[in-house]
Amino acid sequence: MANGSGGGSYPGGIRMSNNINANNLNTDSSSSPVNVPKMDALIIPVTMEVPCDSRGQRMWWAFLASSMVTFFGGLFIILLWRTLKYLWTVCCHCGVKNKEAQKINGGGDTQADGACKPTDEKEENVAAEVGWMTSVKDWAGVMISAQTLTGRVLVVLVFALSIGALVIYFIDSSNPIESCQNFYKDFTLQIDMAFNVFFLLYFGLRFIAANDKLWFWLEVNSVVDFFTVPPVFVSVYLNRSWLGLRFLRALRLIQFSEILQFLNILKTSNSIKLVNLCSIFISTWLTAAGFIHLVENSGDPWENFQNNQPLTYWECVYLLMVTMSTVGYGDVYAKTTLGRLFMVFFILGGLAMFASYVPEIIELIGNRKKYGGSYSAAMFARYVPEIAALILNRKKYGGTFNSTRGR
């Protein structure tokens, strides 16, 4: 970190440092009584890493650009591949038809001695390549399939690590939105990096196994990976942390009911529906609170980030809950333009969700209490006398009618 005025991260700073040190040495070695004020040397380490400037420089655009380039770049490649594949099919379809017609009419190409020509080597290579790709795709499908033990373990592990990454976000939310951090000294950043490396590998497996690459690219889980995985690598390179869109990991909570089904914890349809409703409600709540926390603590870009306000993440959770329930105490409110625009649209969707999900959740919980529960011996003891009386009366008046008995 450079000290003193006029410091910068450009290469010329090193030359400037040498000049200053040389002047200081000449001044010290001379016997002149004139006191020259000392200047702090500009020390700039020569490393491959980008030095972090903590004096107000903002690099949020680099983190966001990494996610945008990954998402739209991959989308462009998929669409380009589909277009080229379609054009190749259309252009070569007529040639394939003519070739097949010639084979049918001519009975196949033959050599001079009447023997059939061997199969074209190019067609054999294409068939072998297709077979290899199919094998890899089948292997990846087995690895992530919930029908296999390996697939279930991977799904549960990814969910657990996503919750762990969300907990790290909760811890880091108490820090500034953007700050200088050293990867080798920040323990939470190291753990988050390990989690995201695993998410990247799992994303590759899912991409290979996907039948429709375009649909896979637009899935919710894929979008979550796009906006959470690349910024971590940028953070290591820039020695800077940006809280950013890491709150999107809360969307993984939507799969909570599936995870409990894999573990054979949920077995009835009502319990599955109850957990599914609660997980959707909570994940939407936490995700929206994360966005409000980001924009309110950052400020509006067109206002030069001057209209920000310090809000903790849990204050934003409280704000979203009172807004969703239409209570609105007014003690906490959005100050930025982005935050207010988001609140306008969130009220419409959140109110509909609150009005539909909460009554249904309460109804499911009420039905579960009515027909659920476990066997109680004390409860059974109250009916023992009645049961005994019924058994005795059955013995007294029971049996079959015998016509010879009354003679």
mmCIF file of C-alpha atoms in Angstrom:
data_model
loop_
_atom_site.group_PDB
_atom_site.id
_atom_site.type_symbol
_atom_site.label_atom_id
_atom_site.label_comp_id
_atom_site.label_asym_id
_atom_site.label_seq_id
_atom_site.Cartn_x
_atom_site.Cartn_y
_atom_site.Cartn_z
ATOM 1 C CA MET A 1 0.000 0.000 0.000
ATOM 2 C CA ALA A 2 1.427 3.299 -1.014
ATOM 3 C CA ASN A 3 1.824 5.964 1.687
ATOM 4 C CA GLY A 4 1.976 9.703 1.250
ATOM 5 C CA SER A 5 0.535 12.012 -1.343
ATOM 6 C CA GLY A 6 0.843 11.459 -5.052
ATOM 7 C CA GLY A 7 0.896 7.671 -4.720
ATOM 8 C CA GLY A 8 -0.381 5.559 -7.563
ATOM 9 C CA SER A 9 -0.254 2.058 -8.937
ATOM 10 C CA TYR A 10 1.406 2.957 -12.265
ATOM 11 C CA PRO A 11 4.877 1.700 -13.121
ATOM 12 C CA GLY A 12 6.312 5.192 -13.027
ATOM 13 C CA GLY A 13 5.799 5.199 -9.282
ATOM 14 C CA ILE A 14 8.826 2.949 -8.828
ATOM 15 C CA ARG A 15 11.108 5.443 -10.602
ATOM 16 C CA MET A 16 9.644 8.189 -8.461
ATOM 17 C CA SER A 17 10.453 6.208 -5.326
ATOM 18 C CA ASN A 18 14.091 5.789 -6.369
ATOM 19 C CA ASN A 19 14.485 9.520 -6.982
ATOM 20 C CA ILE A 20 13.075 10.382 -3.599
ATOM 21 C CA ASN A 21 15.330 7.867 -1.841
ATOM 22 C CA ALA A 22 18.366 9.208 -3.712
ATOM 23 C CA ASN A 23 17.573 12.771 -2.690
ATOM 24 C CA ASN A 24 17.183 11.719 0.919
ATOM 25 C CA LEU A 25 20.539 9.929 0.853
ATOM 26 C CA ASN A 26 22.318 12.944 -0.649
ATOM 27 C CA THR A 27 20.785 15.235 1.932
ATOM 28 C CA ASP A 28 21.804 12.994 4.815
ATOM 29 C CA SER A 29 25.358 12.560 3.566
ATOM 30 C CA SER A 30 26.000 16.272 3.118
ATOM 31 C CA SER A 31 27.192 18.433 5.964
ATOM 32 C CA SER A 32 24.824 21.274 5.176
ATOM 33 C CA PRO A 33 22.896 22.484 8.231
ATOM 34 C CA VAL A 34 19.794 23.096 6.141
ATOM 35 C CA ASN A 35 16.953 20.861 7.340
ATOM 36 C CA VAL A 36 15.088 19.311 4.428
ATOM 37 C CA PRO A 37 11.675 17.895 5.316
ATOM 38 C CA LYS A 38 11.546 14.134 5.009
ATOM 39 C CA MET A 39 9.111 12.536 2.583
ATOM 40 C CA ASP A 40 7.674 9.077 2.886
ATOM 41 C CA ALA A 41 8.953 6.725 0.233
ATOM 42 C CA LEU A 42 6.449 5.331 -2.200
ATOM 43 C CA ILE A 43 6.856 1.587 -1.877
ATOM 44 C CA ILE A 44 5.031 -0.365 -4.562
ATOM 45 C CA PRO A 45 5.485 -4.139 -4.467
ATOM 46 C CA VAL A 46 6.246 -5.700 -7.836
ATOM 47 C CA THR A 47 3.777 -8.603 -7.923
ATOM 48 C CA MET A 48 1.302 -10.086 -10.359
ATOM 49 C CA GLU A 49 -1.579 -9.059 -8.104
ATOM 50 C CA VAL A 50 -3.462 -5.800 -8.474
ATOM 51 C CA PRO A 51 -2.894 -3.529 -5.434
ATOM 52 C CA CYS A 52 -6.072 -2.597 -3.607
ATOM 53 C CA ASP A 53 -6.793 1.076 -3.130
ATOM 54 C CA SER A 54 -8.914 1.598 -0.020
ATOM 55 C CA ARG A 55 -9.265 5.368 -0.468
ATOM 56 C CA GLY A 56 -12.642 5.365 -2.187
ATOM 57 C CA GLN A 57 -11.901 3.565 -5.443
ATOM 58 C CA ARG A 58 -14.847 1.390 -6.470
ATOM 59 C CA MET A 59 -14.444 -1.765 -8.527
ATOM 60 C CA TRP A 60 -17.993 -3.147 -8.328
ATOM 61 C CA TRP A 61 -18.285 -2.951 -12.100
ATOM 62 C CA ALA A 62 -15.489 -5.527 -12.506
ATOM 63 C CA PHE A 63 -17.347 -8.069 -10.364
ATOM 64 C CA LEU A 64 -20.625 -7.441 -12.149
ATOM 65 C CA ALA A 65 -18.955 -7.520 -15.573
ATOM 66 C CA SER A 66 -17.468 -10.958 -14.854
ATOM 67 C CA SER A 67 -20.948 -12.358 -14.266
ATOM 68 C CA MET A 68 -22.487 -10.567 -17.250
ATOM 69 C CA VAL A 69 -19.750 -11.652 -19.646
ATOM 70 C CA THR A 70 -20.047 -15.250 -18.458
ATOM 71 C CA PHE A 71 -23.825 -15.323 -18.820
ATOM 72 C CA PHE A 72 -24.250 -13.467 -22.114
ATOM 73 C CA GLY A 73 -21.066 -14.909 -23.618
ATOM 74 C CA GLY A 74 -22.223 -18.455 -22.983
ATOM 75 C CA LEU A 75 -25.708 -17.613 -24.215
ATOM 76 C CA PHE A 76 -24.256 -16.192 -27.442
ATOM 77 C CA ILE A 77 -22.116 -19.296 -28.013
ATOM 78 C CA ILE A 78 -25.096 -21.618 -27.477
ATOM 79 C CA LEU A 79 -27.303 -19.633 -29.861
ATOM 80 C CA LEU A 80 -24.506 -19.435 -32.440
ATOM 81 C CA TRP A 81 -23.947 -23.183 -32.234
ATOM 82 C CA ARG A 82 -27.644 -23.845 -32.686
ATOM 83 C CA THR A 83 -27.812 -21.509 -35.681
ATOM 84 C CA LEU A 84 -24.804 -23.091 -37.383
ATOM 85 C CA LYS A 85 -26.136 -26.558 -36.688
ATOM 86 C CA TYR A 86 -29.513 -25.632 -38.183
ATOM 87 C CA LEU A 87 -27.908 -24.099 -41.288
ATOM 88 C CA TRP A 88 -25.691 -27.140 -41.720
ATOM 89 C CA THR A 89 -28.700 -29.426 -41.491
ATOM 90 C CA VAL A 90 -30.715 -27.381 -43.991
ATOM 91 C CA CYS A 91 -27.884 -26.931 -46.486
ATOM 92 C CA CYS A 92 -26.685 -30.519 -46.420
ATOM 93 C CA HIS A 93 -30.093 -32.156 -46.193
ATOM 94 C CA CYS A 94 -30.554 -32.188 -49.973
ATOM 95 C CA GLY A 95 -27.108 -33.676 -50.535
ATOM 96 C CA VAL A 96 -27.781 -36.422 -48.002
ATOM 97 C CA LYS A 97 -31.088 -37.228 -49.702
ATOM 98 C CA ASN A 98 -29.425 -37.466 -53.145
ATOM 99 C CA LYS A 99 -26.689 -39.684 -51.771
ATOM 100 C CA GLU A 100 -29.203 -42.029 -50.160
ATOM 101 C CA ALA A 101 -31.213 -42.156 -53.402
ATOM 102 C CA GLN A 102 -28.099 -43.092 -55.382
ATOM 103 C CA LYS A 103 -27.330 -45.870 -52.929
ATOM 104 C CA ILE A 104 -30.857 -47.226 -53.192
ATOM 105 C CA ASN A 105 -30.999 -47.060 -57.011
ATOM 106 C CA GLY A 106 -27.472 -48.290 -57.650
ATOM 107 C CA GLY A 107 -27.547 -50.942 -54.973
ATOM 108 C CA GLY A 108 -24.470 -49.434 -53.364
ATOM 109 C CA ASP A 109 -21.033 -48.641 -54.731
ATOM 110 C CA THR A 110 -19.111 -51.720 -55.834
ATOM 111 C CA GLN A 111 -15.576 -52.360 -56.828
ATOM 112 C CA ALA A 112 -14.442 -53.860 -60.151
ATOM 113 C CA ASP A 113 -14.577 -57.422 -58.822
ATOM 114 C CA GLY A 114 -18.166 -56.944 -57.621
ATOM 115 C CA ALA A 115 -17.339 -56.657 -53.917
ATOM 116 C CA CYS A 116 -18.861 -53.824 -51.944
ATOM 117 C CA LYS A 117 -16.598 -50.902 -50.979
ATOM 118 C CA PRO A 118 -15.702 -50.608 -47.299
ATOM 119 C CA THR A 119 -17.451 -48.012 -45.171
ATOM 120 C CA ASP A 120 -16.035 -44.526 -45.446
ATOM 121 C CA GLU A 121 -13.430 -43.852 -42.740
ATOM 122 C CA LYS A 122 -14.803 -40.352 -42.181
ATOM 123 C CA GLU A 123 -18.236 -41.721 -41.326
ATOM 124 C CA GLU A 124 -16.637 -44.209 -38.935
ATOM 125 C CA ASN A 125 -14.745 -41.414 -37.172
ATOM 126 C CA VAL A 126 -17.912 -39.336 -36.843
ATOM 127 C CA ALA A 127 -19.772 -42.314 -35.402
ATOM 128 C CA ALA A 128 -16.962 -42.972 -32.923
ATOM 129 C CA GLU A 129 -16.930 -39.317 -31.866
ATOM 130 C CA VAL A 130 -20.695 -39.302 -31.356
ATOM 131 C CA GLY A 131 -20.436 -42.496 -29.323
ATOM 132 C CA TRP A 132 -17.730 -41.000 -27.107
ATOM 133 C CA MET A 133 -19.764 -37.841 -26.487
ATOM 134 C CA THR A 134 -22.840 -39.909 -25.692
ATOM 135 C CA SER A 135 -20.871 -41.976 -23.186
ATOM 136 C CA VAL A 136 -19.596 -38.864 -21.409
ATOM 137 C CA LYS A 137 -23.097 -37.395 -21.354
ATOM 138 C CA ASP A 138 -24.549 -40.607 -19.920
ATOM 139 C CA TRP A 139 -21.829 -40.716 -17.269
ATOM 140 C CA ALA A 140 -22.542 -37.116 -16.230
ATOM 141 C CA GLY A 141 -26.274 -37.864 -16.151
ATOM 142 C CA VAL A 142 -25.697 -40.797 -13.811
ATOM 143 C CA MET A 143 -23.477 -38.661 -11.573
ATOM 144 C CA ILE A 144 -26.162 -36.022 -10.975
ATOM 145 C CA SER A 145 -29.236 -38.250 -11.165
ATOM 146 C CA ALA A 146 -31.331 -38.464 -8.017
ATOM 147 C CA GLN A 147 -32.052 -42.104 -8.868
ATOM 148 C CA THR A 148 -28.526 -43.151 -7.918
ATOM 149 C CA LEU A 149 -26.744 -42.972 -4.585
ATOM 150 C CA THR A 150 -23.942 -40.833 -6.027
ATOM 151 C CA GLY A 151 -26.437 -38.382 -7.476
ATOM 152 C CA ARG A 152 -28.327 -38.066 -4.199
ATOM 153 C CA VAL A 153 -25.111 -37.504 -2.271
ATOM 154 C CA LEU A 154 -24.037 -34.794 -4.731
ATOM 155 C CA VAL A 155 -27.412 -33.039 -4.585
ATOM 156 C CA VAL A 156 -27.431 -33.047 -0.778
ATOM 157 C CA LEU A 157 -23.793 -31.904 -0.662
ATOM 158 C CA VAL A 158 -24.422 -29.018 -3.072
ATOM 159 C CA PHE A 159 -27.411 -27.923 -1.016
ATOM 160 C CA ALA A 160 -25.411 -28.072 2.226
ATOM 161 C CA LEU A 161 -22.534 -26.085 0.722
ATOM 162 C CA SER A 162 -24.992 -23.524 -0.654
ATOM 163 C CA ILE A 163 -26.379 -23.018 2.836
ATOM 164 C CA GLY A 164 -22.802 -22.716 4.091
ATOM 165 C CA ALA A 165 -22.068 -20.046 1.464
ATOM 166 C CA LEU A 166 -25.245 -18.247 2.527
ATOM 167 C CA VAL A 167 -24.089 -18.306 6.162
ATOM 168 C CA ILE A 168 -20.749 -16.802 5.073
ATOM 169 C CA TYR A 169 -22.723 -14.079 3.317
ATOM 170 C CA PHE A 170 -24.623 -13.390 6.545
ATOM 171 C CA ILE A 171 -21.284 -13.032 8.353
ATOM 172 C CA ASP A 172 -19.754 -10.777 5.688
ATOM 173 C CA SER A 173 -22.874 -8.604 5.480
ATOM 174 C CA SER A 174 -21.713 -6.800 8.632
ATOM 175 C CA ASN A 175 -18.665 -5.555 6.683
ATOM 176 C CA PRO A 176 -18.737 -2.739 4.099
ATOM 177 C CA ILE A 177 -20.160 -3.600 0.690
ATOM 178 C CA GLU A 178 -16.739 -3.203 -0.920
ATOM 179 C CA SER A 179 -13.458 -3.407 0.950
ATOM 180 C CA CYS A 180 -9.839 -4.503 0.597
ATOM 181 C CA GLN A 181 -9.204 -8.084 1.648
ATOM 182 C CA ASN A 182 -6.202 -10.365 1.394
ATOM 183 C CA PHE A 183 -7.118 -13.851 0.231
ATOM 184 C CA TYR A 184 -4.271 -15.446 2.190
ATOM 185 C CA LYS A 185 -5.416 -13.843 5.452
ATOM 186 C CA ASP A 186 -9.203 -13.878 5.092
ATOM 187 C CA PHE A 187 -10.489 -17.243 6.346
ATOM 188 C CA THR A 188 -14.085 -16.769 5.171
ATOM 189 C CA LEU A 189 -12.920 -15.834 1.664
ATOM 190 C CA GLN A 190 -10.854 -19.017 1.486
ATOM 191 C CA ILE A 191 -13.821 -21.157 2.520
ATOM 192 C CA ASP A 192 -16.067 -19.362 0.050
ATOM 193 C CA MET A 193 -13.527 -19.969 -2.717
ATOM 194 C CA ALA A 194 -13.446 -23.711 -1.930
ATOM 195 C CA PHE A 195 -17.243 -23.856 -2.033
ATOM 196 C CA ASN A 196 -17.395 -22.044 -5.361
ATOM 197 C CA VAL A 197 -14.785 -24.315 -6.941
ATOM 198 C CA PHE A 198 -17.037 -27.246 -6.067
ATOM 199 C CA PHE A 199 -20.066 -25.379 -7.471
ATOM 200 C CA LEU A 200 -18.126 -24.798 -10.697
ATOM 201 C CA LEU A 201 -17.347 -28.504 -11.078
ATOM 202 C CA TYR A 202 -20.950 -29.436 -10.382
ATOM 203 C CA PHE A 203 -22.089 -26.845 -12.925
ATOM 204 C CA GLY A 204 -19.878 -28.530 -15.525
ATOM 205 C CA LEU A 205 -21.454 -31.914 -14.798
ATOM 206 C CA ARG A 206 -24.939 -30.471 -15.114
ATOM 207 C CA PHE A 207 -24.044 -28.746 -18.373
ATOM 208 C CA ILE A 208 -22.673 -31.941 -19.910
ATOM 209 C CA ALA A 209 -25.711 -33.961 -18.838
ATOM 210 C CA ALA A 210 -28.267 -31.369 -20.005
ATOM 211 C CA ASN A 211 -30.247 -32.325 -23.098
ATOM 212 C CA ASP A 212 -31.269 -28.743 -23.864
ATOM 213 C CA LYS A 213 -28.246 -26.513 -23.254
ATOM 214 C CA LEU A 214 -30.216 -23.292 -23.780
ATOM 215 C CA TRP A 215 -32.875 -24.200 -21.237
ATOM 216 C CA PHE A 216 -30.178 -25.270 -18.791
ATOM 217 C CA TRP A 217 -28.365 -21.941 -19.250
ATOM 218 C CA LEU A 218 -31.518 -20.051 -18.252
ATOM 219 C CA GLU A 219 -32.400 -22.154 -15.189
ATOM 220 C CA VAL A 220 -32.591 -20.502 -11.773
ATOM 221 C CA ASN A 221 -29.741 -22.576 -10.351
ATOM 222 C CA SER A 222 -27.543 -21.718 -13.338
ATOM 223 C CA VAL A 223 -28.253 -17.989 -12.975
ATOM 224 C CA VAL A 224 -27.344 -18.243 -9.289
ATOM 225 C CA ASP A 225 -23.981 -19.761 -10.245
ATOM 226 C CA PHE A 226 -23.333 -17.077 -12.878
ATOM 227 C CA PHE A 227 -23.703 -14.240 -10.379
ATOM 228 C CA THR A 228 -21.924 -15.871 -7.434
ATOM 229 C CA VAL A 229 -19.026 -17.980 -8.772
ATOM 230 C CA PRO A 230 -17.108 -15.603 -11.145
ATOM 231 C CA PRO A 231 -16.964 -12.676 -8.655
ATOM 232 C CA VAL A 232 -15.063 -14.851 -6.174
ATOM 233 C CA PHE A 233 -12.208 -15.368 -8.632
ATOM 234 C CA VAL A 234 -12.208 -11.642 -9.436
ATOM 235 C CA SER A 235 -12.036 -10.959 -5.700
ATOM 236 C CA VAL A 236 -8.884 -13.053 -5.362
ATOM 237 C CA TYR A 237 -7.236 -11.269 -8.310
ATOM 238 C CA LEU A 238 -8.104 -7.742 -7.177
ATOM 239 C CA ASN A 239 -7.490 -8.341 -3.441
ATOM 240 C CA ARG A 240 -10.885 -6.777 -2.956
ATOM 241 C CA SER A 241 -14.205 -8.093 -1.683
ATOM 242 C CA TRP A 242 -17.601 -7.061 -3.034
ATOM 243 C CA LEU A 243 -20.663 -8.363 -1.231
ATOM 244 C CA GLY A 244 -22.598 -8.124 -4.469
ATOM 245 C CA LEU A 245 -25.196 -10.706 -5.445
ATOM 246 C CA ARG A 246 -24.105 -13.478 -3.111
ATOM 247 C CA PHE A 247 -27.544 -13.310 -1.492
ATOM 248 C CA LEU A 248 -28.845 -15.250 -4.521
ATOM 249 C CA ARG A 249 -27.654 -18.409 -2.763
ATOM 250 C CA ALA A 250 -30.856 -18.130 -0.719
ATOM 251 C CA LEU A 251 -32.758 -19.300 -3.811
ATOM 252 C CA ARG A 252 -31.308 -22.765 -3.204
ATOM 253 C CA LEU A 253 -33.720 -23.070 -0.280
ATOM 254 C CA ILE A 254 -36.455 -23.760 -2.835
ATOM 255 C CA GLN A 255 -35.004 -27.285 -3.160
ATOM 256 C CA PHE A 256 -35.331 -27.974 0.567
ATOM 257 C CA SER A 257 -38.385 -30.216 0.137
ATOM 258 C CA GLU A 258 -36.576 -32.279 -2.517
ATOM 259 C CA ILE A 259 -33.601 -32.760 -0.213
ATOM 260 C CA LEU A 260 -35.850 -33.956 2.612
ATOM 261 C CA GLN A 261 -37.521 -36.388 0.220
ATOM 262 C CA PHE A 262 -34.125 -37.797 -0.784
ATOM 263 C CA LEU A 263 -33.396 -38.371 2.910
ATOM 264 C CA ASN A 264 -36.808 -40.066 3.407
ATOM 265 C CA ILE A 265 -37.837 -37.455 5.959
ATOM 266 C CA LEU A 266 -40.910 -36.231 4.074
ATOM 267 C CA LYS A 267 -43.308 -38.972 3.032
ATOM 268 C CA THR A 268 -46.825 -37.508 2.964
ATOM 269 C CA SER A 269 -48.126 -35.105 0.341
ATOM 270 C CA ASN A 270 -49.234 -32.532 2.936
ATOM 271 C CA SER A 271 -45.813 -32.386 4.576
ATOM 272 C CA ILE A 272 -44.109 -32.018 1.188
ATOM 273 C CA LYS A 273 -46.471 -29.217 0.222
ATOM 274 C CA LEU A 274 -45.998 -27.468 3.575
ATOM 275 C CA VAL A 275 -42.197 -27.514 3.387
ATOM 276 C CA ASN A 276 -42.301 -26.432 -0.261
ATOM 277 C CA LEU A 277 -44.471 -23.401 0.516
ATOM 278 C CA CYS A 278 -42.331 -22.393 3.492
ATOM 279 C CA SER A 279 -39.072 -22.746 1.548
ATOM 280 C CA ILE A 280 -40.340 -20.629 -1.372
ATOM 281 C CA PHE A 281 -41.608 -17.963 1.014
ATOM 282 C CA ILE A 282 -38.384 -17.795 3.048
ATOM 283 C CA SER A 283 -36.056 -17.888 0.024
ATOM 284 C CA THR A 284 -37.935 -15.037 -1.667
ATOM 285 C CA TRP A 285 -37.874 -13.061 1.562
ATOM 286 C CA LEU A 286 -34.126 -13.469 2.143
ATOM 287 C CA THR A 287 -33.236 -12.794 -1.503
ATOM 288 C CA ALA A 288 -35.238 -9.569 -1.637
ATOM 289 C CA ALA A 289 -33.678 -8.441 1.648
ATOM 290 C CA GLY A 290 -30.224 -9.016 0.167
ATOM 291 C CA PHE A 291 -30.975 -6.781 -2.817
ATOM 292 C CA ILE A 292 -32.276 -3.977 -0.579
ATOM 293 C CA HIS A 293 -29.185 -4.328 1.617
ATOM 294 C CA LEU A 294 -26.936 -3.990 -1.444
ATOM 295 C CA VAL A 295 -28.547 -0.927 -3.032
ATOM 296 C CA GLU A 296 -29.198 0.939 0.225
ATOM 297 C CA ASN A 297 -25.644 0.556 1.505
ATOM 298 C CA SER A 298 -24.146 1.326 -1.913
ATOM 299 C CA GLY A 299 -26.315 4.197 -3.133
ATOM 300 C CA ASP A 300 -27.404 5.118 -6.647
ATOM 301 C CA PRO A 301 -24.632 5.125 -9.283
ATOM 302 C CA TRP A 302 -25.985 8.280 -10.975
ATOM 303 C CA GLU A 303 -25.821 10.068 -7.610
ATOM 304 C CA ASN A 304 -22.141 9.140 -7.275
ATOM 305 C CA PHE A 305 -23.153 6.778 -4.426
ATOM 306 C CA GLN A 306 -23.776 9.738 -2.122
ATOM 307 C CA ASN A 307 -27.356 8.864 -1.075
ATOM 308 C CA ASN A 308 -26.556 5.590 0.647
ATOM 309 C CA GLN A 309 -27.650 4.721 4.171
ATOM 310 C CA PRO A 310 -26.158 2.157 6.573
ATOM 311 C CA LEU A 311 -28.593 -0.723 7.048
ATOM 312 C CA THR A 312 -27.776 -4.150 8.393
ATOM 313 C CA TYR A 313 -28.988 -7.212 6.544
ATOM 314 C CA TRP A 314 -31.421 -8.115 9.305
ATOM 315 C CA GLU A 315 -32.903 -4.626 9.264
ATOM 316 C CA CYS A 316 -33.594 -5.209 5.571
ATOM 317 C CA VAL A 317 -35.219 -8.547 6.428
ATOM 318 C CA TYR A 318 -37.449 -6.711 8.900
ATOM 319 C CA LEU A 319 -38.238 -4.027 6.303
ATOM 320 C CA LEU A 320 -39.290 -6.617 3.722
ATOM 321 C CA MET A 321 -41.501 -8.457 6.201
ATOM 322 C CA VAL A 322 -43.440 -5.376 7.321
ATOM 323 C CA THR A 323 -43.723 -4.323 3.676
ATOM 324 C CA MET A 324 -44.954 -7.723 2.553
ATOM 325 C CA SER A 325 -47.572 -7.803 5.294
ATOM 326 C CA THR A 326 -48.703 -4.230 4.375
ATOM 327 C CA VAL A 327 -48.059 -3.047 7.949
ATOM 328 C CA GLY A 328 -45.307 -0.562 7.128
ATOM 329 C CA TYR A 329 -44.311 1.045 10.432
ATOM 330 C CA GLY A 330 -42.067 3.589 8.711
ATOM 331 C CA ASP A 331 -39.145 3.231 11.120
ATOM 332 C CA VAL A 332 -37.021 1.672 8.360
ATOM 333 C CA TYR A 333 -37.511 2.695 4.743
ATOM 334 C CA ALA A 334 -35.704 2.730 1.413
ATOM 335 C CA LYS A 335 -33.788 5.903 0.661
ATOM 336 C CA THR A 336 -32.228 5.206 -2.736
ATOM 337 C CA THR A 337 -34.118 5.351 -6.017
ATOM 338 C CA LEU A 338 -33.203 1.758 -6.867
ATOM 339 C CA GLY A 339 -34.449 0.600 -3.481
ATOM 340 C CA ARG A 340 -37.749 2.428 -3.833
ATOM 341 C CA LEU A 341 -38.356 1.090 -7.346
ATOM 342 C CA PHE A 342 -37.677 -2.416 -6.117
ATOM 343 C CA MET A 343 -40.056 -1.942 -3.186
ATOM 344 C CA VAL A 344 -42.851 -0.845 -5.542
ATOM 345 C CA PHE A 345 -42.631 -4.055 -7.562
ATOM 346 C CA PHE A 346 -41.980 -6.198 -4.507
ATOM 347 C CA ILE A 347 -45.155 -4.966 -2.809
ATOM 348 C CA LEU A 348 -47.223 -6.242 -5.741
ATOM 349 C CA GLY A 349 -45.617 -9.673 -5.837
ATOM 350 C CA GLY A 350 -44.959 -9.957 -2.122
ATOM 351 C CA LEU A 351 -48.500 -9.052 -1.180
ATOM 352 C CA ALA A 352 -49.881 -11.698 -3.533
ATOM 353 C CA MET A 353 -47.472 -14.269 -2.113
ATOM 354 C CA PHE A 354 -48.210 -13.293 1.491
ATOM 355 C CA ALA A 355 -51.972 -13.414 0.918
ATOM 356 C CA SER A 356 -51.893 -16.825 -0.774
ATOM 357 C CA TYR A 357 -49.051 -18.683 0.925
ATOM 358 C CA VAL A 358 -49.570 -17.755 4.574
ATOM 359 C CA PRO A 359 -53.239 -18.911 4.848
ATOM 360 C CA GLU A 360 -52.379 -22.144 3.059
ATOM 361 C CA ILE A 361 -49.432 -22.758 5.371
ATOM 362 C CA ILE A 362 -51.620 -22.142 8.430
ATOM 363 C CA GLU A 363 -54.277 -24.500 7.070
ATOM 364 C CA LEU A 364 -51.748 -27.268 6.457
ATOM 365 C CA ILE A 365 -50.312 -26.855 9.959
ATOM 366 C CA GLY A 366 -53.829 -26.963 11.442
ATOM 367 C CA ASN A 367 -54.724 -30.149 9.579
ATOM 368 C CA ARG A 368 -51.462 -31.726 10.625
ATOM 369 C CA LYS A 369 -52.246 -31.069 14.303
ATOM 370 C CA LYS A 370 -55.760 -32.392 13.890
ATOM 371 C CA TYR A 371 -54.893 -35.707 12.275
ATOM 372 C CA GLY A 372 -51.243 -36.038 13.219
ATOM 373 C CA GLY A 373 -49.449 -36.820 16.432
ATOM 374 C CA SER A 374 -48.251 -40.029 18.059
ATOM 375 C CA TYR A 375 -49.942 -42.790 20.073
ATOM 376 C CA SER A 376 -50.487 -41.999 23.769
ATOM 377 C CA ALA A 377 -51.122 -44.757 26.353
ATOM 378 C CA ALA A 378 -52.882 -42.328 28.696
ATOM 379 C CA MET A 379 -55.286 -41.448 25.922
ATOM 380 C CA PHE A 380 -56.091 -45.115 25.394
ATOM 381 C CA ALA A 381 -56.641 -45.697 29.152
ATOM 382 C CA ARG A 382 -59.706 -43.441 29.165
ATOM 383 C CA TYR A 383 -61.525 -45.824 26.832
ATOM 384 C CA VAL A 384 -60.516 -49.086 28.554
ATOM 385 C CA PRO A 385 -63.745 -49.385 30.619
ATOM 386 C CA GLU A 386 -65.961 -48.857 27.579
ATOM 387 C CA ILE A 387 -63.979 -51.361 25.536
ATOM 388 C CA ALA A 388 -64.174 -53.932 28.345
ATOM 389 C CA ALA A 389 -67.962 -53.441 28.666
ATOM 390 C CA LEU A 390 -68.446 -53.957 24.927
ATOM 391 C CA ILE A 391 -66.427 -57.162 25.024
ATOM 392 C CA LEU A 392 -68.424 -58.525 27.975
ATOM 393 C CA ASN A 393 -71.763 -57.686 26.358
ATOM 394 C CA ARG A 394 -70.631 -59.395 23.183
ATOM 395 C CA LYS A 395 -69.882 -62.582 25.134
ATOM 396 C CA LYS A 396 -73.176 -62.370 27.004
ATOM 397 C CA TYR A 397 -75.456 -61.830 24.036
ATOM 398 C CA GLY A 398 -73.254 -63.140 21.266
ATOM 399 C CA GLY A 399 -73.027 -66.543 19.638
ATOM 400 C CA THR A 400 -75.204 -68.264 16.999
ATOM 401 C CA PHE A 401 -78.856 -69.272 17.224
ATOM 402 C CA ASN A 402 -79.474 -73.002 17.843
ATOM 403 C CA SER A 403 -83.018 -74.161 16.988
ATOM 404 C CA THR A 404 -82.746 -77.421 19.019
ATOM 405 C CA ARG A 405 -81.759 -75.592 22.118
ATOM 406 C CA GLY A 406 -85.308 -74.465 23.034
ATOM 407 C CA ARG A 407 -86.944 -77.923 22.818
#
